[in-house]
Coordinates of C-alpha atoms (C1' of nucleotides) in Angstrom, one line a residue:
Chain A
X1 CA -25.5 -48.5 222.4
X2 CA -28.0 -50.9 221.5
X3 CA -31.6 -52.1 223.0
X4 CA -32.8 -55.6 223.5
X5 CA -33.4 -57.1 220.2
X6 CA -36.9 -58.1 219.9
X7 CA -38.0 -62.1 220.8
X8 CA -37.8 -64.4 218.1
X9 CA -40.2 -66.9 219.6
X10 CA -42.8 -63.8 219.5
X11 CA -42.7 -64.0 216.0
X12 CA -42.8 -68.0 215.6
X13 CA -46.2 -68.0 215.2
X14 CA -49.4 -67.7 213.5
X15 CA -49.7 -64.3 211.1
X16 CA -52.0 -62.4 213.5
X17 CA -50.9 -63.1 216.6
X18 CA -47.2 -62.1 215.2
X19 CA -48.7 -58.9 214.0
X20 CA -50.2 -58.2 217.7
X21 CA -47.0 -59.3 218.7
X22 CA -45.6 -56.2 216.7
X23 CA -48.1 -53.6 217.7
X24 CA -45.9 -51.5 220.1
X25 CA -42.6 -52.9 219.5
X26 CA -40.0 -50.1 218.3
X27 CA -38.1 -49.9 215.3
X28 CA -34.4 -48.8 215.7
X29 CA -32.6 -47.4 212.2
X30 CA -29.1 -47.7 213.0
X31 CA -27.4 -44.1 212.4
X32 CA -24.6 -44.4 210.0
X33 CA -21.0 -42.0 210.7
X34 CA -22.5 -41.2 214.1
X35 CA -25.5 -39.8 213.4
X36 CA -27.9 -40.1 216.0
X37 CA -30.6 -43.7 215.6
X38 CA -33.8 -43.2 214.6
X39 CA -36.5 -44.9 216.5
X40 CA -40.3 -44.9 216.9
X41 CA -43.3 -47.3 217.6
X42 CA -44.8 -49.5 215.3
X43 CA -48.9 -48.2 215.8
X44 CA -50.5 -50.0 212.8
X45 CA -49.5 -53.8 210.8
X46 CA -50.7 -56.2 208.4
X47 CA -50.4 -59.9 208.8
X48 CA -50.2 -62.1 205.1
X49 CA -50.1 -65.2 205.5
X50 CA -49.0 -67.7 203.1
X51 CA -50.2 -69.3 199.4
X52 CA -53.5 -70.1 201.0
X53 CA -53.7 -65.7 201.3
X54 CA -55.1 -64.6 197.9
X55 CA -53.7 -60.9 199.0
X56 CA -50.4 -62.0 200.4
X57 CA -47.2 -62.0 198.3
X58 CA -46.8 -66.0 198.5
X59 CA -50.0 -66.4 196.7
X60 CA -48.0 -67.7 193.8
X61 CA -45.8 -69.9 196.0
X62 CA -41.8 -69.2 196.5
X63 CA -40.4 -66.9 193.7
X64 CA -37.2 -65.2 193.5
X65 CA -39.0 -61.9 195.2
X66 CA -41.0 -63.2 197.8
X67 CA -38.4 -66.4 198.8
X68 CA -37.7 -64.7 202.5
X69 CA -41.3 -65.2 203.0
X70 CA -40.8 -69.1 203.4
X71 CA -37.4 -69.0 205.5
X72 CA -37.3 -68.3 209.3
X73 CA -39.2 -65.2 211.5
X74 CA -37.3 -62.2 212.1
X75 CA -36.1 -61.6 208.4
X76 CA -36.9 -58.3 206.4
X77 CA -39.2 -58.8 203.3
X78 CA -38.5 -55.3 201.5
X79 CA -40.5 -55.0 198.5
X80 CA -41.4 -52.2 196.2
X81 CA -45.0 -51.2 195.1
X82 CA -45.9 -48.8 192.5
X83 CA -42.3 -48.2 191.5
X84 CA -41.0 -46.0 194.1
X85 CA -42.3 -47.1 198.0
X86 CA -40.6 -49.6 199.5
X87 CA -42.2 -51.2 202.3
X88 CA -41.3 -53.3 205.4
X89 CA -42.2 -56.5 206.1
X90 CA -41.3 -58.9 209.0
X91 CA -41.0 -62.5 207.8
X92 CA -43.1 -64.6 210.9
X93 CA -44.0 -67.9 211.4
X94 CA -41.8 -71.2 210.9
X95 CA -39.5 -72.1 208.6
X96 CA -41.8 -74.0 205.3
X97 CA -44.7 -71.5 206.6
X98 CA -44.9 -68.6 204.4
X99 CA -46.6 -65.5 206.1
X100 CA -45.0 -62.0 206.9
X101 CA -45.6 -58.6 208.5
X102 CA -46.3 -55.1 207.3
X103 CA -45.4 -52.1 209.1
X104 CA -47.7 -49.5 208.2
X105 CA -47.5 -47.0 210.5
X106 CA -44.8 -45.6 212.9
X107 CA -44.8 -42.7 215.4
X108 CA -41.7 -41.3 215.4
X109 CA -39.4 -40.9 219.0
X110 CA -36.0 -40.5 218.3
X111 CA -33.6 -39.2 215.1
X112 CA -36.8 -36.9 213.8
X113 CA -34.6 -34.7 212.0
X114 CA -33.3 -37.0 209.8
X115 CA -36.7 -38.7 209.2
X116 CA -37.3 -35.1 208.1
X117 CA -34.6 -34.9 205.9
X118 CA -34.9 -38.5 203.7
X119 CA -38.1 -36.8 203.0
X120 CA -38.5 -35.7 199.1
X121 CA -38.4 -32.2 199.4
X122 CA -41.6 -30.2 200.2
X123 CA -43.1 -27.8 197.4
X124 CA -43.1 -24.8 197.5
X125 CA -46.5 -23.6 199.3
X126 CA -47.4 -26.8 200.2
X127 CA -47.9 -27.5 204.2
X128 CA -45.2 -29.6 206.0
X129 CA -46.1 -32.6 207.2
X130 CA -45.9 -32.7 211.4
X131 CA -43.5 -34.9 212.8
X132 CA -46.0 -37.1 214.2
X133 CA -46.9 -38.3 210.9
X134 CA -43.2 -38.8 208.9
X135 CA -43.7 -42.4 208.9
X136 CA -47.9 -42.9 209.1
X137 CA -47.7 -45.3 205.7
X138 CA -45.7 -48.3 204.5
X139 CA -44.2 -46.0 202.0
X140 CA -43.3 -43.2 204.4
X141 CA -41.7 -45.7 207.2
X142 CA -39.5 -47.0 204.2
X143 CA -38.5 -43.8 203.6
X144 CA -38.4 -42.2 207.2
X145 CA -36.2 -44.9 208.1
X146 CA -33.7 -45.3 205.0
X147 CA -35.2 -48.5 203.7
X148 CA -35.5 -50.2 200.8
X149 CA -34.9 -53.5 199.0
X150 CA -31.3 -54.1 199.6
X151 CA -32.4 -54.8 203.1
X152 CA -34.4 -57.9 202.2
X153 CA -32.5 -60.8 204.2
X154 CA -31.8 -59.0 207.2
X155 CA -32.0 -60.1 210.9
X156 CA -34.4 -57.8 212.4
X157 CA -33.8 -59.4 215.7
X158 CA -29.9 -58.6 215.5
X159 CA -29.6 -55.0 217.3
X160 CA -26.4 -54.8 215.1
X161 CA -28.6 -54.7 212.5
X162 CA -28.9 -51.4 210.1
X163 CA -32.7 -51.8 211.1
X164 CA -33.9 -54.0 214.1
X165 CA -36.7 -54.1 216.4
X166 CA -36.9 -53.8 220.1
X167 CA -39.9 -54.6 222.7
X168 CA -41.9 -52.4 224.0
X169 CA -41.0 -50.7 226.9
X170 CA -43.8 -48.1 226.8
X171 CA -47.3 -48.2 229.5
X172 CA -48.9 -51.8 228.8
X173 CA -53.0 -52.4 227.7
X174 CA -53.2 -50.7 224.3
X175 CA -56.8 -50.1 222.8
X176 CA -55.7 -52.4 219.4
X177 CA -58.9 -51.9 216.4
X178 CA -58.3 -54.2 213.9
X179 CA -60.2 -53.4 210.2
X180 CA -59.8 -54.8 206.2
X181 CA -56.4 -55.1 205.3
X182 CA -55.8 -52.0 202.6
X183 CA -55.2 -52.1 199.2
X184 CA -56.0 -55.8 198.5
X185 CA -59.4 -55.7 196.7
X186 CA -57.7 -57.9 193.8
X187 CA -58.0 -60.8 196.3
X188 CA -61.0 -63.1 196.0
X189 CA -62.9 -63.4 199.4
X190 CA -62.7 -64.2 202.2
X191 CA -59.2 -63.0 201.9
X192 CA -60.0 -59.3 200.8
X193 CA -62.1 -59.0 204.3
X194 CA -60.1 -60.3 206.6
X195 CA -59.7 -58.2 209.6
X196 CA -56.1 -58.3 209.5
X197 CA -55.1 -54.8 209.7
X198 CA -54.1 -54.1 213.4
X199 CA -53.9 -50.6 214.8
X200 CA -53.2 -48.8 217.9
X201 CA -56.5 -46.6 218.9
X202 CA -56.3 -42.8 218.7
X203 CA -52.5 -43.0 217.7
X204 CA -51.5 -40.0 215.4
X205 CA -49.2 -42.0 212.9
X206 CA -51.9 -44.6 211.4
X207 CA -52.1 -44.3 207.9
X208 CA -55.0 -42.3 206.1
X209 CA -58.5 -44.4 205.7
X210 CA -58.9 -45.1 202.4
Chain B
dC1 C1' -63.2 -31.2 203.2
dT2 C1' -63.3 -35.2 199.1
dA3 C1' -62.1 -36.9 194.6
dA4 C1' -59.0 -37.4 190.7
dT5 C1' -54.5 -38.0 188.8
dG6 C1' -49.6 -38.6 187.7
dA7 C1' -45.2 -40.7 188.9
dT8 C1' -42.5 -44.9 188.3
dG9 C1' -40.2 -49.8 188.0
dT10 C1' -40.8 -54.6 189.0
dC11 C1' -43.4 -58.6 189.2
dC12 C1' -46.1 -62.5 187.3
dT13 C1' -50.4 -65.1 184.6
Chain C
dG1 C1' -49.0 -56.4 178.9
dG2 C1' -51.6 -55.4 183.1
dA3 C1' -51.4 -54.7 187.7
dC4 C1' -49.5 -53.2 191.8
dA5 C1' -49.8 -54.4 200.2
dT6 C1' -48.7 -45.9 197.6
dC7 C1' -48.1 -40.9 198.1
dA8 C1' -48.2 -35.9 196.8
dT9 C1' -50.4 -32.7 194.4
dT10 C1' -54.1 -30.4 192.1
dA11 C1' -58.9 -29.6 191.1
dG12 C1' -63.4 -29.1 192.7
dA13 C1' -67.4 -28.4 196.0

DNA sequence: CTAATGATGTCCT
DNA sequence: GGACATCATTAGA
């Protein structure tokens, strides 16, 4: 049973307006053997935009990671940072115009339990994390939702997809706050300041300040 | 509560 | 070789 895949058009467009575009939409992990989907909304993006971007990925031009980047919106750009997160990307904006996506933040709707479960394993004493916040980080949404780098490439406006996205079908006229992009201060300005981190107000699964 | 630190592998000047 | 679009855990106030 699959949802409406998510309008392409919506993401043919300049790097902030694709990441408002985002804001809401759901993401659907296709369960594998029949296990149930997981689903949740996406409450909190970064746009990059292309070589122009001193924080963004294509800031070197096209290279054998970062080559989705340049093709056309809709595509997963899976990276990995610090040697173990992968994060989600959503290639936007013509074909020849580098500029993707980040999905920083999900709430979690559907398939909770096994969210729960691709989590590492919680130490002993230590409190468990409530559901609410399985996937509030672009490490934890790779994780929550089975991610990772062999996914670069794929349609994320195909609902046969092993991850897609769908619109948003919840109540319209989010409060959207938008702030610094995080973890770029290796960028020379303006690009470090940008206001291009996009979140939904008072919604439990946006990342930790920092 | 905030701050510090270790883990870990790939990418690029 | 240095840095990295991060997270969990521990130490400290």
């Amino acid at each position: 049973m699959t949802g409406r895949p998510f309008p392409r058009a919506l993401l043919d467009a300049a790097p902030l307006d694709a990441a408002r575009a985002l804001l809401g939409a759901l993401l659907v992990r296709a369960g594998e053997g029949g296990a149930p989907d997981r689903r949740g909304r996406i409450v909190e993006v970064e746009a990059y935009g292309g070589p122009e971007d001193a924080a963004s990925h294509a800031r070197f031009g096209p290279t054998a990671r970062n080559r989705v980047m340049f093709g056309p919106p809709g595509i997963a750009y899976v990276y990995l940072v610090y040697g173990m997160h992968h994060c989600l990307n959503v290639v936007v904006g013509p074909p020849g115009r580098a500029a993707a996506v980040l999905i920083r933040g999900v709430e979690p709707l559907d398939g909770v339990a096994a969210m729960r479960a691709a989590r590492a394993p919680t130490a002993p004493g230590a409190r468990t994390a409530p559901d609410t916040r399985l996937a509030a980080g672009p490490g934890l949404v790779g994780r929550a939702f089975g991610i990772d780098r062999a996914m670069t490439g794929i349609d994320l406006c195909d609902a046969r997809s092993p991850v897609s996205l769908a619109p948003d079908t919840g109540p319209g006229a989010p409060v959207v706050v938008a702030t610094p992009r995080i973890g770029v201060g290796y960028a020379a300005e303006p690009w470090a300041s940008m206001p291009w981190r996009l979140h939904l107000a008072g919604s439990p699964a946006v990342s930790r300040a920092r």
